[in-house]
Amino acid sequence: MKYSLAILPFVIGSALAGLEDAKYSTVLSAKNFDEQRDQQQGTLTAFFAPWCGHCKSLEPTWTKVAGAFEGDDRCGVAHLDADQADNKALSAKYGVSGFPTLKFIPSNGKPAIDYQGARSEDAMLEFLNKHCGTSKLPGGRLSAMAGRIPGLDALASKFLGPDAVRTDILASAAALATTLKDDTTALAEYYTKVMGKFVESADGAKEWIAKETERLGKLASKKGAVAGKKLDELTMKKNILAAFKYVEDTAESVVDRIKEEL
């Protein structure tokens, strides 16, 4: 079948998948909007129209971003057909006047935040990480700094120093852990757990770190078998172990260098 040049863009646009076909993205409507919104801290929502060419172009990126947050109980990604009659009042409430309109909608009726960044996977993940307290990378992976706590990293650096009084530093770490927010408490306790292993036995701690790193890596590799937040927790614990291993490796390399210079 042949098409004239005048209608070819319409034919091509119609053949493209639209946001209504986005995988991993929650389908919203006026009926389920409030319920879905309050299940997480917030939701990045695309208000779209099925005939919108820009919406169709956004679908591949939207699917990737939604996939990165699949199963995450902190934030989600969703889409709503703003051109559907039953959804027009809701769209008007959020000031939607063009398509696609992207908004981060917090739970419990807090004001929506307009997304005005680039329509790229990296930019959208950066935006969601900022508002959700996450550290997602493309593909749903976490950055190497996810879970790391600067104050406790500093104590970890001192802890493995040659002149460290480890019991005192462990006490300081435990005190700092009590001042942190609830969502970082478990991670802070993991720092003190590692320090406790070194206080018991330095050699035993090194062996434990190696085995624990391997164990966490195996569990974290089972994406799909482990819930999203639990998967992130495993990766963050592995990152914390890496902080201690880095300090240890750095200290040993310094000692080796000094021996060579003598």
Short mmCIF file of C-alpha atoms in Angstrom, two decimals:
data_model
loop_
_atom_site.label_atom_id
_atom_site.label_comp_id
_atom_site.label_asym_id
_atom_site.label_seq_id
_atom_site.Cartn_x
_atom_site.Cartn_y
_atom_site.Cartn_z
CA MET A 1 0.00 0.00 0.00
CA LYS A 2 1.29 3.47 -0.89
CA TYR A 3 0.75 6.64 1.14
CA SER A 4 1.10 10.22 0.07
CA LEU A 5 3.82 12.27 1.72
CA ALA A 6 1.12 14.39 3.38
CA ILE A 7 -0.26 11.51 5.45
CA LEU A 8 2.94 9.50 5.93
CA PRO A 9 3.90 11.11 9.30
CA PHE A 10 0.41 10.28 10.62
CA VAL A 11 0.71 6.66 9.49
CA ILE A 12 4.15 6.26 11.06
CA GLY A 13 3.03 7.94 14.29
CA SER A 14 -0.01 5.67 14.49
CA ALA A 15 2.20 2.60 14.15
CA LEU A 16 4.44 3.58 17.09
CA ALA A 17 3.72 2.25 20.56
CA GLY A 18 2.32 4.93 22.83
CA LEU A 19 2.52 5.54 26.56
CA GLU A 20 -0.56 3.36 26.96
CA ASP A 21 1.76 0.47 25.98
CA ALA A 22 4.55 1.34 28.43
CA LYS A 23 5.71 -1.66 30.45
CA TYR A 24 6.15 -1.49 34.23
CA SER A 25 4.27 1.84 34.33
CA THR A 26 1.09 1.82 36.40
CA VAL A 27 -2.10 2.64 34.51
CA LEU A 28 -3.96 5.44 36.31
CA SER A 29 -7.51 6.67 35.94
CA ALA A 30 -9.88 8.91 37.88
CA LYS A 31 -11.15 5.79 39.65
CA ASN A 32 -7.85 4.48 41.04
CA PHE A 33 -5.77 7.67 41.14
CA ASP A 34 -5.98 8.47 44.88
CA GLU A 35 -5.51 4.86 45.95
CA GLN A 36 -2.47 4.31 43.75
CA ARG A 37 -0.96 7.69 44.65
CA ASP A 38 -0.92 6.95 48.38
CA GLN A 39 0.76 3.54 48.09
CA GLN A 40 4.20 5.16 47.71
CA GLN A 41 6.04 8.33 48.65
CA GLY A 42 5.38 9.71 45.21
CA THR A 43 4.74 8.85 41.59
CA LEU A 44 6.19 10.34 38.42
CA THR A 45 3.08 10.56 36.26
CA ALA A 46 2.74 11.16 32.54
CA PHE A 47 -0.53 12.81 31.48
CA PHE A 48 -0.80 11.83 27.82
CA ALA A 49 -3.11 11.44 24.84
CA PRO A 50 -3.05 8.33 22.62
CA TRP A 51 -2.83 10.45 19.44
CA CYS A 52 0.10 12.55 20.70
CA GLY A 53 3.29 12.02 18.68
CA HIS A 54 5.59 13.29 21.46
CA CYS A 55 3.93 10.86 23.86
CA LYS A 56 4.67 7.99 21.48
CA SER A 57 8.30 9.09 21.21
CA LEU A 58 8.58 9.12 25.01
CA GLU A 59 7.39 5.51 25.47
CA PRO A 60 10.77 3.70 25.15
CA THR A 61 12.40 5.98 27.73
CA TRP A 62 9.35 5.86 29.98
CA THR A 63 9.43 2.06 29.98
CA LYS A 64 13.11 2.08 31.01
CA VAL A 65 12.51 4.51 33.88
CA ALA A 66 9.47 2.56 35.05
CA GLY A 67 11.48 -0.66 34.89
CA ALA A 68 14.15 0.83 37.15
CA PHE A 69 11.50 1.45 39.82
CA GLU A 70 9.56 -1.78 39.33
CA GLY A 71 8.76 -3.26 42.75
CA ASP A 72 10.14 -0.23 44.63
CA ASP A 73 7.84 0.75 47.49
CA ARG A 74 9.20 4.30 47.76
CA CYS A 75 8.37 5.75 44.36
CA GLY A 76 6.70 4.63 41.18
CA VAL A 77 6.09 5.57 37.57
CA ALA A 78 2.61 5.79 36.04
CA HIS A 79 0.62 7.14 33.10
CA LEU A 80 -2.88 8.54 32.71
CA ASP A 81 -4.86 9.07 29.51
CA ALA A 82 -5.73 12.73 30.02
CA ASP A 83 -7.79 12.81 26.83
CA GLN A 84 -10.25 10.22 28.08
CA ALA A 85 -13.57 11.82 29.10
CA ASP A 86 -13.61 10.34 32.62
CA ASN A 87 -10.09 11.64 33.32
CA LYS A 88 -10.43 15.21 32.01
CA ALA A 89 -11.54 16.71 35.32
CA LEU A 90 -8.56 15.17 37.10
CA SER A 91 -6.21 16.42 34.39
CA ALA A 92 -7.66 19.92 34.72
CA LYS A 93 -7.12 19.76 38.49
CA TYR A 94 -3.41 19.27 37.85
CA GLY A 95 -3.25 22.02 35.26
CA VAL A 96 -2.62 19.79 32.28
CA SER A 97 -2.83 21.81 29.07
CA GLY A 98 -0.53 19.91 26.71
CA PHE A 99 0.79 16.42 26.13
CA PRO A 100 2.75 14.84 27.53
CA THR A 101 2.73 16.67 30.86
CA LEU A 102 5.01 15.07 33.47
CA LYS A 103 4.45 15.65 37.17
CA PHE A 104 5.81 14.11 40.36
CA ILE A 105 2.79 13.57 42.58
CA PRO A 106 3.59 13.01 46.28
CA SER A 107 1.36 10.91 48.49
CA ASN A 108 -1.30 12.28 50.85
CA GLY A 109 -2.38 15.11 48.58
CA LYS A 110 0.80 17.19 48.80
CA PRO A 111 1.35 19.66 45.91
CA ALA A 112 2.55 18.15 42.64
CA ILE A 113 6.00 19.03 41.29
CA ASP A 114 6.38 19.76 37.58
CA TYR A 115 9.06 17.76 35.81
CA GLN A 116 10.85 20.18 33.52
CA GLY A 117 14.07 18.30 32.86
CA ALA A 118 15.29 16.50 29.77
CA ARG A 119 13.20 13.62 28.43
CA SER A 120 16.07 11.20 28.93
CA GLU A 121 16.46 8.15 31.17
CA ASP A 122 19.42 9.65 33.05
CA ALA A 123 17.66 12.96 33.73
CA MET A 124 14.44 11.33 34.91
CA LEU A 125 16.28 8.91 37.19
CA GLU A 126 18.26 11.81 38.66
CA PHE A 127 14.98 13.65 39.34
CA LEU A 128 13.38 10.60 40.99
CA ASN A 129 16.48 9.86 43.06
CA LYS A 130 16.36 13.41 44.41
CA HIS A 131 12.71 13.20 45.44
CA CYS A 132 12.64 9.55 46.52
CA GLY A 133 15.91 9.19 48.39
CA THR A 134 17.03 6.48 45.97
CA SER A 135 20.25 5.90 44.03
CA LYS A 136 19.01 4.29 40.83
CA LEU A 137 21.14 3.98 37.72
CA PRO A 138 19.94 3.05 34.23
CA GLY A 139 18.69 -0.51 34.24
CA GLY A 140 17.60 -0.30 37.87
CA ARG A 141 21.09 -0.80 39.28
CA LEU A 142 22.28 1.22 42.28
CA SER A 143 25.32 3.47 42.33
CA ALA A 144 28.41 2.41 44.28
CA MET A 145 27.63 5.12 46.86
CA ALA A 146 24.09 3.94 47.55
CA GLY A 147 23.66 3.24 51.25
CA ARG A 148 26.91 4.92 52.23
CA ILE A 149 26.67 7.42 55.09
CA PRO A 150 29.39 10.13 54.95
CA GLY A 151 29.79 10.50 58.72
CA LEU A 152 30.17 6.76 59.18
CA ASP A 153 32.48 6.50 56.17
CA ALA A 154 34.77 8.99 57.92
CA LEU A 155 34.74 6.90 61.09
CA ALA A 156 35.39 3.74 59.06
CA SER A 157 38.47 5.43 57.60
CA LYS A 158 39.76 6.22 61.10
CA PHE A 159 38.72 2.82 62.41
CA LEU A 160 41.19 0.90 60.25
CA GLY A 161 44.03 3.36 60.81
CA PRO A 162 47.24 2.04 62.43
CA ASP A 163 46.79 4.05 65.64
CA ALA A 164 43.02 3.70 65.97
CA VAL A 165 41.39 2.99 69.32
CA ARG A 166 38.69 0.87 67.75
CA THR A 167 36.44 0.51 70.78
CA ASP A 168 36.18 4.30 71.07
CA ILE A 169 35.44 4.74 67.36
CA LEU A 170 32.84 1.98 67.51
CA ALA A 171 31.16 3.84 70.40
CA SER A 172 31.19 7.06 68.34
CA ALA A 173 29.65 5.22 65.38
CA ALA A 174 26.91 3.75 67.57
CA ALA A 175 26.14 7.21 68.97
CA LEU A 176 25.98 8.72 65.47
CA ALA A 177 23.67 5.93 64.34
CA THR A 178 21.08 6.94 66.95
CA THR A 179 20.80 10.43 65.44
CA LEU A 180 19.99 9.28 61.90
CA LYS A 181 16.61 9.00 60.22
CA ASP A 182 14.63 5.77 60.36
CA ASP A 183 15.33 4.84 56.73
CA THR A 184 19.10 4.80 57.38
CA THR A 185 19.04 3.16 60.82
CA ALA A 186 19.51 -0.38 59.50
CA LEU A 187 22.42 0.74 57.31
CA ALA A 188 24.07 2.57 60.21
CA GLU A 189 23.73 -0.57 62.32
CA TYR A 190 25.48 -2.50 59.57
CA TYR A 191 28.48 -0.18 59.84
CA THR A 192 28.69 -0.87 63.57
CA LYS A 193 28.27 -4.61 62.94
CA VAL A 194 31.32 -4.58 60.66
CA MET A 195 33.31 -2.58 63.21
CA GLY A 196 32.28 -5.05 65.91
CA LYS A 197 33.71 -7.89 63.82
CA PHE A 198 37.08 -6.09 63.71
CA VAL A 199 37.03 -5.47 67.45
CA GLU A 200 36.52 -9.20 68.00
CA SER A 201 39.24 -10.25 65.55
CA ALA A 202 40.84 -8.35 62.67
CA ASP A 203 41.67 -11.51 60.74
CA GLY A 204 38.23 -12.93 61.41
CA ALA A 205 36.64 -9.69 60.20
CA LYS A 206 38.57 -9.79 56.91
CA GLU A 207 37.43 -13.36 56.30
CA TRP A 208 33.84 -12.43 57.22
CA ILE A 209 33.84 -9.43 54.84
CA ALA A 210 34.98 -11.62 51.95
CA LYS A 211 32.29 -14.22 52.61
CA GLU A 212 29.57 -11.62 53.28
CA THR A 213 30.42 -9.73 50.08
CA GLU A 214 30.11 -12.94 48.09
CA ARG A 215 26.83 -13.85 49.81
CA LEU A 216 25.26 -10.44 49.23
CA GLY A 217 26.41 -10.43 45.62
CA LYS A 218 24.75 -13.77 44.94
CA LEU A 219 21.49 -12.67 46.54
CA ALA A 220 21.52 -9.31 44.73
CA SER A 221 21.99 -11.06 41.39
CA LYS A 222 18.63 -12.78 41.78
CA LYS A 223 16.57 -9.87 40.45
CA GLY A 224 12.95 -10.90 40.20
CA ALA A 225 13.29 -13.40 43.06
CA VAL A 226 13.99 -10.65 45.61
CA ALA A 227 11.63 -7.71 46.27
CA GLY A 228 12.80 -4.31 45.01
CA LYS A 229 13.54 -2.68 48.36
CA LYS A 230 15.21 -5.82 49.71
CA LEU A 231 17.34 -6.02 46.58
CA ASP A 232 18.46 -2.43 47.12
CA GLU A 233 19.24 -3.19 50.76
CA LEU A 234 21.52 -6.06 49.76
CA THR A 235 23.38 -3.86 47.29
CA MET A 236 23.76 -1.05 49.83
CA LYS A 237 25.21 -3.43 52.42
CA LYS A 238 27.68 -4.64 49.83
CA ASN A 239 28.64 -0.99 49.19
CA ILE A 240 29.25 -0.48 52.91
CA LEU A 241 31.54 -3.50 53.02
CA ALA A 242 33.43 -2.02 50.07
CA ALA A 243 34.08 1.13 52.15
CA PHE A 244 35.93 -0.93 54.75
CA LYS A 245 37.78 -2.97 52.15
CA TYR A 246 38.87 0.20 50.33
CA VAL A 247 40.27 1.70 53.53
CA GLU A 248 42.03 -1.54 54.36
CA ASP A 249 43.53 -1.90 50.87
CA THR A 250 44.64 1.73 50.88
CA ALA A 251 46.33 1.36 54.28
CA GLU A 252 48.14 -1.79 53.18
CA SER A 253 49.39 -0.14 49.98
CA VAL A 254 50.77 2.78 51.99
CA VAL A 255 52.60 0.39 54.33
CA ASP A 256 54.02 -1.51 51.35
CA ARG A 257 55.21 1.73 49.76
CA ILE A 258 56.94 2.83 52.96
CA LYS A 259 58.70 -0.55 53.23
CA GLU A 260 59.97 -0.17 49.67
CA GLU A 261 61.36 3.27 50.45
CA LEU A 262 63.26 2.08 53.53
#
